[in-house]
PDB file of C-alpha atoms in Angstrom:
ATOM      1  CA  UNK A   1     -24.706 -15.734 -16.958  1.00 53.00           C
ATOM      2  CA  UNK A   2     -21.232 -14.847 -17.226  1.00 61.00           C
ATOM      3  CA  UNK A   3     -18.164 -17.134 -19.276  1.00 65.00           C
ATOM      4  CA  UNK A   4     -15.286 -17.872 -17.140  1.00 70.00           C
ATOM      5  CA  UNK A   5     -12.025 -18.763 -20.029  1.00 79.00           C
ATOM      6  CA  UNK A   6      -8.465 -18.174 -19.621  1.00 83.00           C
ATOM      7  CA  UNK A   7      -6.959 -15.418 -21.047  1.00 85.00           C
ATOM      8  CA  UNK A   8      -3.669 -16.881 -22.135  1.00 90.00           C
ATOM      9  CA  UNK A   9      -0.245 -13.573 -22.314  1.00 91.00           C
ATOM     10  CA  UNK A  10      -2.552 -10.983 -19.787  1.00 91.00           C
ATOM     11  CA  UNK A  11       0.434  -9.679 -18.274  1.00 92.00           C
ATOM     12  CA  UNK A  12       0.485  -8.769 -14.943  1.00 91.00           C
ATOM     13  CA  UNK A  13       2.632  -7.085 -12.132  1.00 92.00           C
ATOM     14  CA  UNK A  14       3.023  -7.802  -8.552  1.00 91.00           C
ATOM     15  CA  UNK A  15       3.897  -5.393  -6.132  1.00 92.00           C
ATOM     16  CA  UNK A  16       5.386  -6.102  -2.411  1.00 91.00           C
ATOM     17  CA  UNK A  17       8.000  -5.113  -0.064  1.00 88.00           C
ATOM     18  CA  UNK A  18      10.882  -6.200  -2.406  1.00 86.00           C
ATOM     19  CA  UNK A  19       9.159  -3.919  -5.705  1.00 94.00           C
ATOM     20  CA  UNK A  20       7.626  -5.392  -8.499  1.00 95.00           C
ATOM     21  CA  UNK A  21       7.766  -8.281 -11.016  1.00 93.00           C
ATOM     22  CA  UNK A  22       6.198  -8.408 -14.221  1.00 94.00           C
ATOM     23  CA  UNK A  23       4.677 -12.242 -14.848  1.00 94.00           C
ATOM     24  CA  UNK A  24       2.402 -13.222 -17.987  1.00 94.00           C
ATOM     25  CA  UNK A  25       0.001 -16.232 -18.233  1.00 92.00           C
ATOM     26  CA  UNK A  26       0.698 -19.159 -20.036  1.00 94.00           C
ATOM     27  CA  UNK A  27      -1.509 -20.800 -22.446  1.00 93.00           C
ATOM     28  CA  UNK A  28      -4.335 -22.113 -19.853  1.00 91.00           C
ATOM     29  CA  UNK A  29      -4.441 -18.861 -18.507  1.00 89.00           C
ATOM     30  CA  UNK A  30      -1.869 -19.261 -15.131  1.00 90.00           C
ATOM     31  CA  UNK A  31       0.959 -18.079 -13.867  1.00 89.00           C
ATOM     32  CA  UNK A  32       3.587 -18.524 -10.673  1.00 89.00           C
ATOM     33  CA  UNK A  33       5.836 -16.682  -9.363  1.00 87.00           C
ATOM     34  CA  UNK A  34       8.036 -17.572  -6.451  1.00 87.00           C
ATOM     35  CA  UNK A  35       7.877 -14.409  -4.031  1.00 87.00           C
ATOM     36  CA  UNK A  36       8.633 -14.036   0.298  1.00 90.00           C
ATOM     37  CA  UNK A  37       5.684 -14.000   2.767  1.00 91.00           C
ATOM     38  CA  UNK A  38       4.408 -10.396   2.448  1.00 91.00           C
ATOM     39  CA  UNK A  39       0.904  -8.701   1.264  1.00 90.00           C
ATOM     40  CA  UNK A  40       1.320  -8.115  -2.854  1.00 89.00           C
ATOM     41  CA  UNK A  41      -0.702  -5.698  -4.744  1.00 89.00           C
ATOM     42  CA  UNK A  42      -1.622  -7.754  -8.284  1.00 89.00           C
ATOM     43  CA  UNK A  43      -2.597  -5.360 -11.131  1.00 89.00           C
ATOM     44  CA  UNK A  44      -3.662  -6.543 -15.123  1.00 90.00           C
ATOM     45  CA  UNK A  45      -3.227  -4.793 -17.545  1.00 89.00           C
ATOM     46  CA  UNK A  46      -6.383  -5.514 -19.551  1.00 88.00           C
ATOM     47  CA  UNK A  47      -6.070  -6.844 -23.514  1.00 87.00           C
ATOM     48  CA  UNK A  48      -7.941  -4.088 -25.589  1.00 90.00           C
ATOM     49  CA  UNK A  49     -11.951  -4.034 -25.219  1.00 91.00           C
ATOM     50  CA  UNK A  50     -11.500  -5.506 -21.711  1.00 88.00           C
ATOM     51  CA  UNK A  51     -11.257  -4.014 -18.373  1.00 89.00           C
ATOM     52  CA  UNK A  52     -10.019  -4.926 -14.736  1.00 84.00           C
ATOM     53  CA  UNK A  53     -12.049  -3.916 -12.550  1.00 76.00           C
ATOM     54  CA  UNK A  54     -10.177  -3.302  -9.223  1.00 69.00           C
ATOM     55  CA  UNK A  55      -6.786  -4.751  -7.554  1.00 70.00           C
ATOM     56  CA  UNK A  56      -6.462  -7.804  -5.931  1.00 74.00           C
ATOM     57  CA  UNK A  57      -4.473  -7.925  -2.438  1.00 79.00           C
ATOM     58  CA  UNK A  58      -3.302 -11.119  -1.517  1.00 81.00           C
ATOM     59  CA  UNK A  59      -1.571 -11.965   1.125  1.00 85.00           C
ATOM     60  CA  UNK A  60       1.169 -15.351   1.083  1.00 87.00           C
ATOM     61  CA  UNK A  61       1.367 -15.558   4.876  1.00 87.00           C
ATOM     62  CA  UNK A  62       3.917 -18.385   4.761  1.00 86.00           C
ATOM     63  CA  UNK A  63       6.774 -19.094   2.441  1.00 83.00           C
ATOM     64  CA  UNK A  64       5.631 -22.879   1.841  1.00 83.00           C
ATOM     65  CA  UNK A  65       2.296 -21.671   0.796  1.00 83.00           C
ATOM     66  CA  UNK A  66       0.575 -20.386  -2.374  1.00 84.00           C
ATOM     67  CA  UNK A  67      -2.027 -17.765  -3.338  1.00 82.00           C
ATOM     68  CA  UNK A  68      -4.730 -18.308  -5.619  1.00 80.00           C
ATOM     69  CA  UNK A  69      -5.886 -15.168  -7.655  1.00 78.00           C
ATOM     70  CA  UNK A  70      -8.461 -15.319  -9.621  1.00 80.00           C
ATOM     71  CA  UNK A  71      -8.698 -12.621 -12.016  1.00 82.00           C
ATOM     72  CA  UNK A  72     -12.050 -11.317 -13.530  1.00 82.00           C
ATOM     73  CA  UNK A  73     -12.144  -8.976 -17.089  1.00 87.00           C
ATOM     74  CA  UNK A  74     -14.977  -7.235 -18.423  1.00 85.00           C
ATOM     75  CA  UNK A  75     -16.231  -6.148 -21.369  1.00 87.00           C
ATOM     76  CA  UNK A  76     -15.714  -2.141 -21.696  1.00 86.00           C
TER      77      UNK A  76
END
């Protein structure tokens, strides 16, 4: 089977409507960033040996909500 850990300072960038912001996670592996309702493209940049495969696409739909994104690395 496969190891899920956090992977604390994988920084990331989040792209919408309003450009993008650059966010890093913290030491258990999470981050937040206050953004409007609007469909975000999430891309990692991968710490060496590791790759992302993919980008995520979620969508806040209300400005009281929050998006979970959970984030998966491999091994290159």
């Amino acid at each position: 089977g496969t190891e899920a850990r956090a992977v604390p300072g994988l920084e990331l960038a989040i792209t919408g409507s309003l450009g993008t912001r650059h966010v890093r996670t913290d030491r258990d592996g999470r981050f937040t960033l206050r953004v409007p309702p609007d469909t975000y493209v999430l891309t990692v940049q991968p710490p060496p040996g590791y790759e992302a495969p993919g980008l995520h696409a979620p969508q806040l739909r209300d400005a009281r909500g929050c998006v979970v994104a959970d984030i998966h690395l491999r091994k290159r």
